[in-house]
Coordinates of C-alpha atoms in Angstrom, one line a residue:
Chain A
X1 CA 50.5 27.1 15.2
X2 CA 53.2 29.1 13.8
X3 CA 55.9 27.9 11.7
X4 CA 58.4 31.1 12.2
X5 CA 61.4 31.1 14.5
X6 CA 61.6 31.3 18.2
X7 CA 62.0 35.1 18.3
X8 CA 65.6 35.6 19.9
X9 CA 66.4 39.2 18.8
X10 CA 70.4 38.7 19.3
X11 CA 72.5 40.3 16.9
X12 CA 75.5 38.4 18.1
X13 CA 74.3 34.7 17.5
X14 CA 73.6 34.7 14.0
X15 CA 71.3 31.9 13.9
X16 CA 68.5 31.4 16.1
X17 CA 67.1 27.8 16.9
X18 CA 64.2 27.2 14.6
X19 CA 61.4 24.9 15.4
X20 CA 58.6 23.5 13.2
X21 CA 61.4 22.9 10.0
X22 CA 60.4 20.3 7.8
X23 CA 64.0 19.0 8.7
X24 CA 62.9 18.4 12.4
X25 CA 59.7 16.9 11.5
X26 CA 60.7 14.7 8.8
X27 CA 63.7 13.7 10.7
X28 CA 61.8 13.0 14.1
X29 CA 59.9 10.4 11.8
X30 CA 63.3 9.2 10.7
X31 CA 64.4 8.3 14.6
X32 CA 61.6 5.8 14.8
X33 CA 62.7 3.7 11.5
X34 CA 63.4 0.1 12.6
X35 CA 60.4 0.4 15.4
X36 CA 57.2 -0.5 16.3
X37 CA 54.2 2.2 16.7
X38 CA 51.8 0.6 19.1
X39 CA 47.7 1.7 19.6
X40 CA 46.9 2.0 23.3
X41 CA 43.6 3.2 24.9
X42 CA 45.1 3.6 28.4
X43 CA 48.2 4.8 30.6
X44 CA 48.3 1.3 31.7
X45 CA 48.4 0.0 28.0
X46 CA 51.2 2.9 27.3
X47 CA 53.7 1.5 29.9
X48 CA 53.2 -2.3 28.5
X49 CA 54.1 -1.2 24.9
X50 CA 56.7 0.9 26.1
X51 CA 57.9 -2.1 28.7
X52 CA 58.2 -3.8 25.2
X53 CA 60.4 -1.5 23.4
X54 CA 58.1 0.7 21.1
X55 CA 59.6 3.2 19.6
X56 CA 56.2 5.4 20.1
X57 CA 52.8 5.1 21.2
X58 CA 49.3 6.0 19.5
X59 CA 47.2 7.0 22.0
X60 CA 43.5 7.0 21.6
X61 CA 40.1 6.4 23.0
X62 CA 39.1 3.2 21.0
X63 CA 41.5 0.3 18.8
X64 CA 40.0 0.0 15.5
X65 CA 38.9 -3.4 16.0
X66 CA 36.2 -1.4 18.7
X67 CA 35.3 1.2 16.7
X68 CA 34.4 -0.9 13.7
X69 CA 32.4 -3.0 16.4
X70 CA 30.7 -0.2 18.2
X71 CA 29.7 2.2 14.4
X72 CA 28.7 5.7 15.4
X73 CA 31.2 9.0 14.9
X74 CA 34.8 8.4 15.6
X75 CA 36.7 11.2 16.6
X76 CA 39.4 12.4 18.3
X77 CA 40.6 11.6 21.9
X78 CA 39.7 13.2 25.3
X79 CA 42.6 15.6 26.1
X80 CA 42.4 14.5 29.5
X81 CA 43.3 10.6 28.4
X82 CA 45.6 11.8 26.0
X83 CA 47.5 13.7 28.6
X84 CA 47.3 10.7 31.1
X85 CA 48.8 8.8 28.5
X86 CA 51.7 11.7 27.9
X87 CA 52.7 11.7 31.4
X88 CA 52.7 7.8 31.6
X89 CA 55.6 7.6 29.6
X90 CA 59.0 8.7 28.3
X91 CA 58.6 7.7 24.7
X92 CA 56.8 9.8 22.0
X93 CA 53.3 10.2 21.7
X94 CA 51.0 10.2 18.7
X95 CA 47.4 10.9 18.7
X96 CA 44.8 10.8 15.8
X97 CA 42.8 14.0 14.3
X98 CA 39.9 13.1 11.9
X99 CA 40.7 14.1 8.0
X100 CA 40.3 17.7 6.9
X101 CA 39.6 18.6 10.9
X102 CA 42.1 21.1 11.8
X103 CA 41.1 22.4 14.9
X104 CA 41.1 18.6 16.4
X105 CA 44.9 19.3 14.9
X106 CA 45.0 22.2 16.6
X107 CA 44.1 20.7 20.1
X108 CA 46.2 17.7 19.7
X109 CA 49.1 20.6 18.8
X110 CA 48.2 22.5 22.1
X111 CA 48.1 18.9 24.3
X112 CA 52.0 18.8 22.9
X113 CA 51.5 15.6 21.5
X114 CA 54.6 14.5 19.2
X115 CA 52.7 13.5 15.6
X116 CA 49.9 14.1 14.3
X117 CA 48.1 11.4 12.5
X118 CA 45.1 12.3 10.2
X119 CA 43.9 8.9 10.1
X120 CA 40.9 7.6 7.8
X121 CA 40.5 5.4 11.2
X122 CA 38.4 8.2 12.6
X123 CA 35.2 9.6 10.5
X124 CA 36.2 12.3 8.2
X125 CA 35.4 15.7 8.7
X126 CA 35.7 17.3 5.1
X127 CA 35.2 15.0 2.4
X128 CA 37.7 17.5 -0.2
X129 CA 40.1 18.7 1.7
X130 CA 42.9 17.7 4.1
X131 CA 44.3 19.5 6.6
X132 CA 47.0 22.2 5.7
X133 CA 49.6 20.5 7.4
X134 CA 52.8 23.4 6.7
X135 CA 50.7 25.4 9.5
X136 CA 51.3 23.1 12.2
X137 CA 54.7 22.5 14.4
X138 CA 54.0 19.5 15.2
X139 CA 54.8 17.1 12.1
X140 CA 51.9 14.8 11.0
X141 CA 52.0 11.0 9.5
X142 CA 49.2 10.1 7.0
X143 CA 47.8 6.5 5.5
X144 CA 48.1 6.4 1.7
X145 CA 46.9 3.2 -0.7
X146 CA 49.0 4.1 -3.8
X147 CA 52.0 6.8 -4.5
X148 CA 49.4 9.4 -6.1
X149 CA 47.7 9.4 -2.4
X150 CA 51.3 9.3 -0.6
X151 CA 52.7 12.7 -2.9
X152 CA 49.4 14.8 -2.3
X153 CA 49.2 14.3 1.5
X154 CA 53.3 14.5 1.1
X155 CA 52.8 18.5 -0.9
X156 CA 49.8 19.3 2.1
X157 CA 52.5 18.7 4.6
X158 CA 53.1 15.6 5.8
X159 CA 56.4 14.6 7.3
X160 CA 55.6 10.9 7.5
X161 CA 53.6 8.3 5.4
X162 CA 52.2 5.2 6.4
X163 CA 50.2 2.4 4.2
X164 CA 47.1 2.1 5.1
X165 CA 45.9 -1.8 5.3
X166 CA 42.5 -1.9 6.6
X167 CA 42.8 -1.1 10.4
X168 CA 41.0 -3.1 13.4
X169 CA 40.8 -6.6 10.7
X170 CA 43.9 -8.4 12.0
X171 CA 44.2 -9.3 8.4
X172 CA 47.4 -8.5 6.5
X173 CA 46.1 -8.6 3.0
X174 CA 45.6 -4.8 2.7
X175 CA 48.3 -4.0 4.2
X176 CA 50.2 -5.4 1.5
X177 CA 48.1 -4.8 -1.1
X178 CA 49.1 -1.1 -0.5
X179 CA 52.3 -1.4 0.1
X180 CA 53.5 -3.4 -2.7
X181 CA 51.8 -1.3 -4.8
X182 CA 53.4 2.4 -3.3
X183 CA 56.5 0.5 -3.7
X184 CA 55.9 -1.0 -7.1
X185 CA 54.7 2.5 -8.5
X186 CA 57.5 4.0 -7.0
X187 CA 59.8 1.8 -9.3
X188 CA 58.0 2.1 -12.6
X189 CA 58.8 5.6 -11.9
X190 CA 62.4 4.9 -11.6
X191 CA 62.5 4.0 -15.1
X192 CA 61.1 6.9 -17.0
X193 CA 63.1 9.3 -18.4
X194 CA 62.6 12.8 -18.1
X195 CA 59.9 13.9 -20.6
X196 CA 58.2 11.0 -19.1
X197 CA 58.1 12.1 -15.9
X198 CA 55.4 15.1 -16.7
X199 CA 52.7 12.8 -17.6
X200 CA 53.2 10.7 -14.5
X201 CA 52.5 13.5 -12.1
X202 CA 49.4 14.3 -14.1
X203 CA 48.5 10.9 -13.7
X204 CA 49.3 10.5 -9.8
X205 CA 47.7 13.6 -9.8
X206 CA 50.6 14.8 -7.6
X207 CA 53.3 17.7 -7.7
X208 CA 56.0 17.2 -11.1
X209 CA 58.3 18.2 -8.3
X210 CA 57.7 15.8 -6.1
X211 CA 57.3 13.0 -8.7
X212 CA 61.0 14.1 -10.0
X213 CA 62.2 13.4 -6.8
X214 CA 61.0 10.2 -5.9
X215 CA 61.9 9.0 -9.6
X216 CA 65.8 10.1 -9.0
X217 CA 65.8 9.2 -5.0
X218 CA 64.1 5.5 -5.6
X219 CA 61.8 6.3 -2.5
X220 CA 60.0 8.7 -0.7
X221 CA 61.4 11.7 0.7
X222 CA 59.8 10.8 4.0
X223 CA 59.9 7.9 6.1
X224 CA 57.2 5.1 4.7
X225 CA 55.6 2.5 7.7
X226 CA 53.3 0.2 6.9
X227 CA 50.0 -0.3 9.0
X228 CA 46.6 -1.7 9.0
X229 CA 46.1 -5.4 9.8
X230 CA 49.4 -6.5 11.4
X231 CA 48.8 -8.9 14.3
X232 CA 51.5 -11.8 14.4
X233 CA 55.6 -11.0 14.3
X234 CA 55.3 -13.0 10.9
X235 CA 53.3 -10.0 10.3
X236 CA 55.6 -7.4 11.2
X237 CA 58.5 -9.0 9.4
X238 CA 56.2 -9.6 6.2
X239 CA 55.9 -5.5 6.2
X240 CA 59.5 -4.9 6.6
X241 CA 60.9 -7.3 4.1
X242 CA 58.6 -5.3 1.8
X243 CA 60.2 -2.3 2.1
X244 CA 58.3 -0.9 5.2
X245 CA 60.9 0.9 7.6
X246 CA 58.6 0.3 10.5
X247 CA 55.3 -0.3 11.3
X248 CA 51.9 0.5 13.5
X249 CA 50.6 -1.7 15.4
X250 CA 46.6 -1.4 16.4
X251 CA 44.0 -3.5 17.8
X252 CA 46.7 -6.5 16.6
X253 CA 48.5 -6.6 20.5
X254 CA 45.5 -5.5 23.2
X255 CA 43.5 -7.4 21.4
X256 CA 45.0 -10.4 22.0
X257 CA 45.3 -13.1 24.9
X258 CA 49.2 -11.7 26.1
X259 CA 49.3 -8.3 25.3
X260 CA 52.4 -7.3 27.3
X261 CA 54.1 -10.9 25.1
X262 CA 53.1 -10.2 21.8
X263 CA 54.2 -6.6 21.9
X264 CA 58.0 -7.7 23.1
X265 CA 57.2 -10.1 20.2
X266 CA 56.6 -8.0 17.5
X267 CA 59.5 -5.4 18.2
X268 CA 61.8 -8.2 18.0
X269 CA 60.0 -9.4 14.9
X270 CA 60.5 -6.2 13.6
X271 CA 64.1 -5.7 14.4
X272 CA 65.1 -9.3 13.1
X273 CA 62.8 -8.8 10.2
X274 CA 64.9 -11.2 7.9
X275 CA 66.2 -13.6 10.1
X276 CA 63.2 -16.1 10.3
X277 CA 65.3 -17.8 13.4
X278 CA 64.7 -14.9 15.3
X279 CA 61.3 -14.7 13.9
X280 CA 60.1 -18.2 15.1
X281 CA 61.7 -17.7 18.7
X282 CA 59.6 -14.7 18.8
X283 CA 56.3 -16.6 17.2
X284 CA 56.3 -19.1 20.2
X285 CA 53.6 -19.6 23.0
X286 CA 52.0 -16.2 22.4
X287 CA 48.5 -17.1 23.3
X288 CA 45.3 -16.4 21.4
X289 CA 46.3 -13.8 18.4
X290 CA 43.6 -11.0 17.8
X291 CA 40.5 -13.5 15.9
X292 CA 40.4 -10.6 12.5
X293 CA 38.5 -10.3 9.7
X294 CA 38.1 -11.5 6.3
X295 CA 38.3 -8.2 4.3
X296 CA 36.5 -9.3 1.4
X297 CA 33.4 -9.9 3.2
X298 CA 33.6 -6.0 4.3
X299 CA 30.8 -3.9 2.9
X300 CA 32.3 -1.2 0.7
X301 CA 31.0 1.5 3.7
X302 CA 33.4 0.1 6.3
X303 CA 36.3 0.2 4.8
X304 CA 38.4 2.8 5.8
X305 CA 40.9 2.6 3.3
X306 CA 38.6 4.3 1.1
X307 CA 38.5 7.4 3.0
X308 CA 41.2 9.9 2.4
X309 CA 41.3 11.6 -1.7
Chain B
X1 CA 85.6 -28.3 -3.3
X2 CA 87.3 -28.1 -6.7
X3 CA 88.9 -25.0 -7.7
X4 CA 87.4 -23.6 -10.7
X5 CA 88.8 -24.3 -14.2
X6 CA 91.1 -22.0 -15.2
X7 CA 92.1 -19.8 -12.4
X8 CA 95.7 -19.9 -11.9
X9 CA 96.8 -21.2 -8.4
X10 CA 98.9 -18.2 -7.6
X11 CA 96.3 -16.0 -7.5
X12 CA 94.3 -17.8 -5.0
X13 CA 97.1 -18.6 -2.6
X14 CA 98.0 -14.5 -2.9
X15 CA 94.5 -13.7 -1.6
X16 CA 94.8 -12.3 1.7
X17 CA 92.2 -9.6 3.7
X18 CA 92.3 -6.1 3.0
X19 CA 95.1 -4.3 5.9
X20 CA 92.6 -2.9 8.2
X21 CA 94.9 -0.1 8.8
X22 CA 94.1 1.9 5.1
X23 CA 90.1 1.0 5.2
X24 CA 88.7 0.5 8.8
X25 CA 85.7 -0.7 9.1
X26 CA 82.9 1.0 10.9
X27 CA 79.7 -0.3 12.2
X28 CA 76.4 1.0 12.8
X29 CA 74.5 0.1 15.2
X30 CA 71.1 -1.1 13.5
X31 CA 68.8 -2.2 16.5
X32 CA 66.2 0.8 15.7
X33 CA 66.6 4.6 14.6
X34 CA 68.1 6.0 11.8
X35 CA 71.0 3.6 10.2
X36 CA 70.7 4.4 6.8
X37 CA 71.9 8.0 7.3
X38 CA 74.9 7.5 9.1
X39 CA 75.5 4.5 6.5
X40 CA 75.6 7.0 4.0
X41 CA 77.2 9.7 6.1
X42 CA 79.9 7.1 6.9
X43 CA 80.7 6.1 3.0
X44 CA 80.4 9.7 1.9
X45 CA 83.1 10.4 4.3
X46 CA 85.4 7.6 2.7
X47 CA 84.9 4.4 5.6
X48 CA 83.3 0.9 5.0
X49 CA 80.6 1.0 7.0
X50 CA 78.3 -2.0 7.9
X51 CA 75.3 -2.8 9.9
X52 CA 75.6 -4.5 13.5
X53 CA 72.7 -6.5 15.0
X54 CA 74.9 -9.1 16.5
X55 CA 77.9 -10.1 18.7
X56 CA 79.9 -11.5 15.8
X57 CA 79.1 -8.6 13.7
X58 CA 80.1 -6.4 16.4
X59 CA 83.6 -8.6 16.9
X60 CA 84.6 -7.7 13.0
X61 CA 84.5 -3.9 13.3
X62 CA 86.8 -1.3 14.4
X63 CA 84.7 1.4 15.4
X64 CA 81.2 2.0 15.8
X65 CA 78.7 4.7 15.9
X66 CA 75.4 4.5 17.3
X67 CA 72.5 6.0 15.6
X68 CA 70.1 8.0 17.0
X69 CA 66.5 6.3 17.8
X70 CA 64.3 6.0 20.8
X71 CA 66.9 5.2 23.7
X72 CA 64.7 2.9 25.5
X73 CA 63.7 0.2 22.5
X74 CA 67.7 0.1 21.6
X75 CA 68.7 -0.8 25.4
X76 CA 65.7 -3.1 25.4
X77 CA 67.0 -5.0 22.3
X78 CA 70.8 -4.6 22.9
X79 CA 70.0 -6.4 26.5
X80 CA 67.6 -9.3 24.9
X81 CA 69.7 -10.1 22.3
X82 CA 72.9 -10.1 24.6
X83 CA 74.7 -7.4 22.6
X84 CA 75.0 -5.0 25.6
X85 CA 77.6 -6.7 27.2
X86 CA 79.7 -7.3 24.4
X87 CA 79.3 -3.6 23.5
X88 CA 80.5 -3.2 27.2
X89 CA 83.4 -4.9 26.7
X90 CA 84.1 -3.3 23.6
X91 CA 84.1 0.2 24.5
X92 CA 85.7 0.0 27.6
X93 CA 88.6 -2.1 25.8
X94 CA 89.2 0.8 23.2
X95 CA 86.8 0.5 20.2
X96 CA 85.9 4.2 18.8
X97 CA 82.2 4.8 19.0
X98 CA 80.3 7.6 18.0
X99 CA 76.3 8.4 19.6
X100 CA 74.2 10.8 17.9
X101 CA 71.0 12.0 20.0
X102 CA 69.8 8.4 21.2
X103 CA 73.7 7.4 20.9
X104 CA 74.9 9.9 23.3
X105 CA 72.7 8.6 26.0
X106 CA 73.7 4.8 25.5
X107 CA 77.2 6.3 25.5
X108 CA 76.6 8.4 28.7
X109 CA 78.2 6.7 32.4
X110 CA 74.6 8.2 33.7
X111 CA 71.4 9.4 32.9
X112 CA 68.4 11.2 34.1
X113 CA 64.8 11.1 33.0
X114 CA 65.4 7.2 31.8
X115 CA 63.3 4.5 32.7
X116 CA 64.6 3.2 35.9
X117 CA 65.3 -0.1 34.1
X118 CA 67.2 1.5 31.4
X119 CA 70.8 0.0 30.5
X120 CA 73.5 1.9 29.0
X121 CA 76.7 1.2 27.7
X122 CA 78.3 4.2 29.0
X123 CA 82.4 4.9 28.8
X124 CA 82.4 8.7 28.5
X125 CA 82.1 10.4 32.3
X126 CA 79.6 12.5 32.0
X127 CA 75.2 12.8 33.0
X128 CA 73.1 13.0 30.4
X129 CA 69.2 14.1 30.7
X130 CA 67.2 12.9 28.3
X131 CA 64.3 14.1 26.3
X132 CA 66.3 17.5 27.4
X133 CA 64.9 20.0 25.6
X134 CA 61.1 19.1 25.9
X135 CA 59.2 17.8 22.9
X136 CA 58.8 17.1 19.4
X137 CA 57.3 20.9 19.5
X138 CA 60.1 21.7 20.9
X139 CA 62.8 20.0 18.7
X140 CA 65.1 22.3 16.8
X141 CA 67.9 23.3 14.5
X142 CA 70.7 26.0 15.1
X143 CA 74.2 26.2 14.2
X144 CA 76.8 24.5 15.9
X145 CA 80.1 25.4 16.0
X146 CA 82.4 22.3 17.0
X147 CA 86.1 22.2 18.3
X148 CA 88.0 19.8 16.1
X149 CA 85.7 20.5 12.8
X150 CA 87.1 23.3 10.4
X151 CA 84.8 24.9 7.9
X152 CA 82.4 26.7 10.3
X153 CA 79.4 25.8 12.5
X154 CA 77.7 22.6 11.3
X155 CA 74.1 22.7 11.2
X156 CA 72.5 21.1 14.7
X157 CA 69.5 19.3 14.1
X158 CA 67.9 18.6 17.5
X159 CA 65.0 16.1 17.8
X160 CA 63.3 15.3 21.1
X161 CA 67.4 15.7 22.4
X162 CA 69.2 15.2 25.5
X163 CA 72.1 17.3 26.6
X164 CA 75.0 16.9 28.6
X165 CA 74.1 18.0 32.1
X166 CA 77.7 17.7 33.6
X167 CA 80.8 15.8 32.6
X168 CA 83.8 14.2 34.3
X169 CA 87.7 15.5 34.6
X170 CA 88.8 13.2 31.8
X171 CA 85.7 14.7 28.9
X172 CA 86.6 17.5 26.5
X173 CA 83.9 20.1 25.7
X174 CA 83.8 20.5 22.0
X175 CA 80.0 22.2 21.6
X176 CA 78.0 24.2 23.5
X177 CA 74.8 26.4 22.6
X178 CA 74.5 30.1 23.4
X179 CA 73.2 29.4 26.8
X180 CA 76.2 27.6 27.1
X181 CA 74.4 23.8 27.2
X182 CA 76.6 20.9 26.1
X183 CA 76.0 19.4 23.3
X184 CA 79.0 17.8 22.0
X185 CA 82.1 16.0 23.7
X186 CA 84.9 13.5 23.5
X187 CA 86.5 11.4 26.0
X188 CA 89.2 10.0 24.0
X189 CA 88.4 7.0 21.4
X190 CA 84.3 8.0 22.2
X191 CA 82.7 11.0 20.3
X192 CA 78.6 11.9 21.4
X193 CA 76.6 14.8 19.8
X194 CA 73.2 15.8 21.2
X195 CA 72.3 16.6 17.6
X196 CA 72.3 14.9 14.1
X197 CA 74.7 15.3 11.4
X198 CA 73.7 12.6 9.8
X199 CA 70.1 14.3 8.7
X200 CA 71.9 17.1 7.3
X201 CA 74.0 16.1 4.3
X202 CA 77.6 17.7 5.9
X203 CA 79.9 14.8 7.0
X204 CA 82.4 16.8 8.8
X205 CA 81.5 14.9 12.6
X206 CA 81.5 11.8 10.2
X207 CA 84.7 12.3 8.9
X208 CA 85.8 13.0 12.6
X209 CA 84.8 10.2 13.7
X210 CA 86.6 8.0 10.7
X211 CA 89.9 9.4 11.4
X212 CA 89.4 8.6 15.1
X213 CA 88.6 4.6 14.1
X214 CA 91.9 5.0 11.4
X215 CA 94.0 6.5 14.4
X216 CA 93.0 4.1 16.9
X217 CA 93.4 1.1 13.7
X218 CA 96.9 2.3 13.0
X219 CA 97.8 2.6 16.9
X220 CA 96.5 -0.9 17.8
X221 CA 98.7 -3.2 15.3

């Protein structure tokens, strides 16, 4: 849990490593930019996405799509799956606490998992607060619907950022909702001036600080992916061209007919986000694509979006 | 197509491309991982630098540096997009190149802990593990001192990084921990770090690598 340096009393090398920085974990997030972040529920489903080039894997014990279908308490994974999953493969893997529950941080910290993602997928645990995410070594990603949401899970820790969408619909539309407006927020910011600037971080209810620096960087200070609804490469590309730098990947690839396809599919998508040529290559004879949801026929109750202050 | 109305006609002929010599131009490889850094890192330390998705892109550069990433999605796509062998070719006929983290190990002849499938493009003699130094928990940052860059140790940065378990005759040394693990080293025109300069704001292995792709520029014409 600690955040200190790796004790290496040694008078003669002046620095010891240091684990745990904000550097390491924001920049881990950084080495994934460009990729695709796909869901899997088993070992076998880890070696197919990484088969298809993703740049990490979220492993847990249900896709969205499931959860929504089977209701009840979602929470976070067996250890013993999420292990089975580690060992399966060489790339990075993620795993999924439940807001505000730090000890399922905690465990997921101890399993050695490589992010943390306090998702709004699973059923909150405290309905105030989030996690205290400066505690942990291990870096964390969080959803966000506007740039208010993005800065205060941003000041509680988090090291990467991710739109939300409305996970397990196969439906797009939130996704972008979410991410056009983080981005478009972002650049009304960019045109304040300075006394300005005070009012908008009382209105994002966020840190001035943190406000100042997205208004003078034209971004956020940590890696933005999009997720929550993507299931075709159209999809994918749709995010990037947006301004996502990468994106997550749920119930959208084993929930379709050719899993192991679409997956390849999407990463090229991804990659060759504005080259439609690419694109359409990628688009062809991919079987059924996950059926979805309409999300304006989802009661106000089940959408997760909504979870997370 | 008509010239435009007014522009003198001996100003048009005169046009001719920049001499590559004064303002090489460096690529980045942009497959997946972090390209906007060493973009930045790159024009911060005075090169023209561009992204490189495809063979023609990769034709009109004169050096190249390879970001880092997850290893494994940038041989997949450097193989299905038939960049690999082109990069092959490439390196082995003299371009610089320059792998951070993810970089080193496409750079690297061999490699352990890979997926057995896993394609390189290799040139510099030496074994690289991946995944080296354990996980995220255990990524890091300490100081670096490198042979070749004046001004101190530069700050390492090291994510989920491999190291350099053993090296050929013909590969220079130019970083090593405490412990004595490789980190950094050149094999003439091709430079690999373990770590990540770019993330750090210092462009000093940049700048390196920039008078490496000027050298080689100015050597080949």
């Amino acid at each position: 849990m600690s955040t200190t340096p790796l004790s290496t009393p040694d008078a003669a090398s002046s620095a010891a490593p240091e684990t745990g920085t904000a550097r390491v974990k924001r920049g881990m997030a950084e080495q994934l930019k460009g990729g695709v972040i796909m869901d899997v529920v088993t070992p076998e489903q880890a070696k197919i996405a990484e088969d298809a080039g993703a740049v990490a894997v979220m492993a847990l014990e249900r896709v969205p799509a499931d959860i929504r279908k089977d209701g009840g308490v979602a929470r976070m994974s067996d250890p013993d799956m999420i292990e089975g999953i580690i060992n399966a493969v060489s790339i990075p893997v993620m795993a999924k606490s439940r807001i505000g529950h730090f000890v399922e941080a905690q465990v997921l910290q101890a399993l050695g998992v490589d992010y943390i993602d306090e998702s709004e997928v699973l059923t909150p645990a405290d309905e105030v607060n989030h996690s205290d995410k400066w505690s942990f070594t291990t870096p964390f990603v969080c959803g966000a619907t506007n740039l208010g949401e993005a800065l205060r899970r941003i000041a509680e820790g988090a090291a990467m950022i991710r739109s939300k969408g409305e996970a397990g619909t196969g439906n797009v539309v939130e996704a972008v909702r979410h991410l056009r407006q983080i981005k478009g927020e972002i650049g009304r910011l960019r045109a304040l001036d300075n006394h300005e600037l005070y009012a908008a971080a009382k209105e994002l209810r966020a840190p001035y600080e943190l406000v100042k620096e997205v208004a003078e960087l034209g971004k956020l200070p940590v890696v933005l992916f999009s997720a929550g609804g993507v299931a075709t490469p159209a999809d994918a590309a749709l995010m990037r061209q947006l301004g996502a730098e990468g994106v997550f990947v749920g119930s959208g690839i084993f929930k379709s007919g050719d899993p192991a396809k679409r997956a390849e599919a999407i990463v090229k998508a991804t990659t060759f986000y504005d080259d439609p040529k690419v694109i359409a290559d990628a688009s062809r004879d991919l079987g059924e694509a996950m059926v979805g949801i309409n999300c304006d026929t989802l009661p106000e109750t089940e959408r997760y979006a909504n979870r997370g202050w | 197509m008509g010239r435009p109305a007014g522009l003198p006609i001996g100003r048009t002929t005169e046009r001719r491309p920049t001499p590559v010599t004064s303002h090489p131009t460096v690529g980045v490889l942009a497959l997946q991982g972090d390209v906007r850094e060493h973009l930045a890192a790159l024009r911060a330390a005075g090169a023209e630098a561009v992204t490189v998705r495809r063979p023609e892109e990769l034709a009109a550069v004169d050096g190249l540096v390879i970001p880092g990433g997850e290893s494994t999605t940038m041989s997949k796509l450097a193989v299905a997009f038939g960049l690999l062998q082109p990069l092959r070719e490439r390196v082995r006929a003299g371009m610089p190149a320059y792998g951070s983290c993810a970089g080193m190990i496409m750079l690297a002849d061999k490699i352990l802990d890979g997926r057995d499938d896993q394609e390189t493009i290799g040139g510099i003699d030496m074994t690289v593990r991946r995944n080296a130094f354990g996980r995220q928990n255990e990524s890091f940052e300490a100081a670096v001192a490198i042979t070749g860059v004046d001004g101190g140790p530069v700050e390492g940065v090291f994510i989920r990084a491999p190291w350099v378990e053993s090296t050929g005759a013909g590969v220079e040394t130019l970083a090593t921990l405490g412990d004595g693990t490789v980190v950094a080293v050149r094999q003439g025109h091709l430079l690999a770090t373990s770590f990540h300069p770019e993330l750090t704001g210092d462009q000093r292995v940049h700048a390196l690598f920039a008078e490496m792709v000027r050298g080689a520029s100015a050597g080949s014409r």
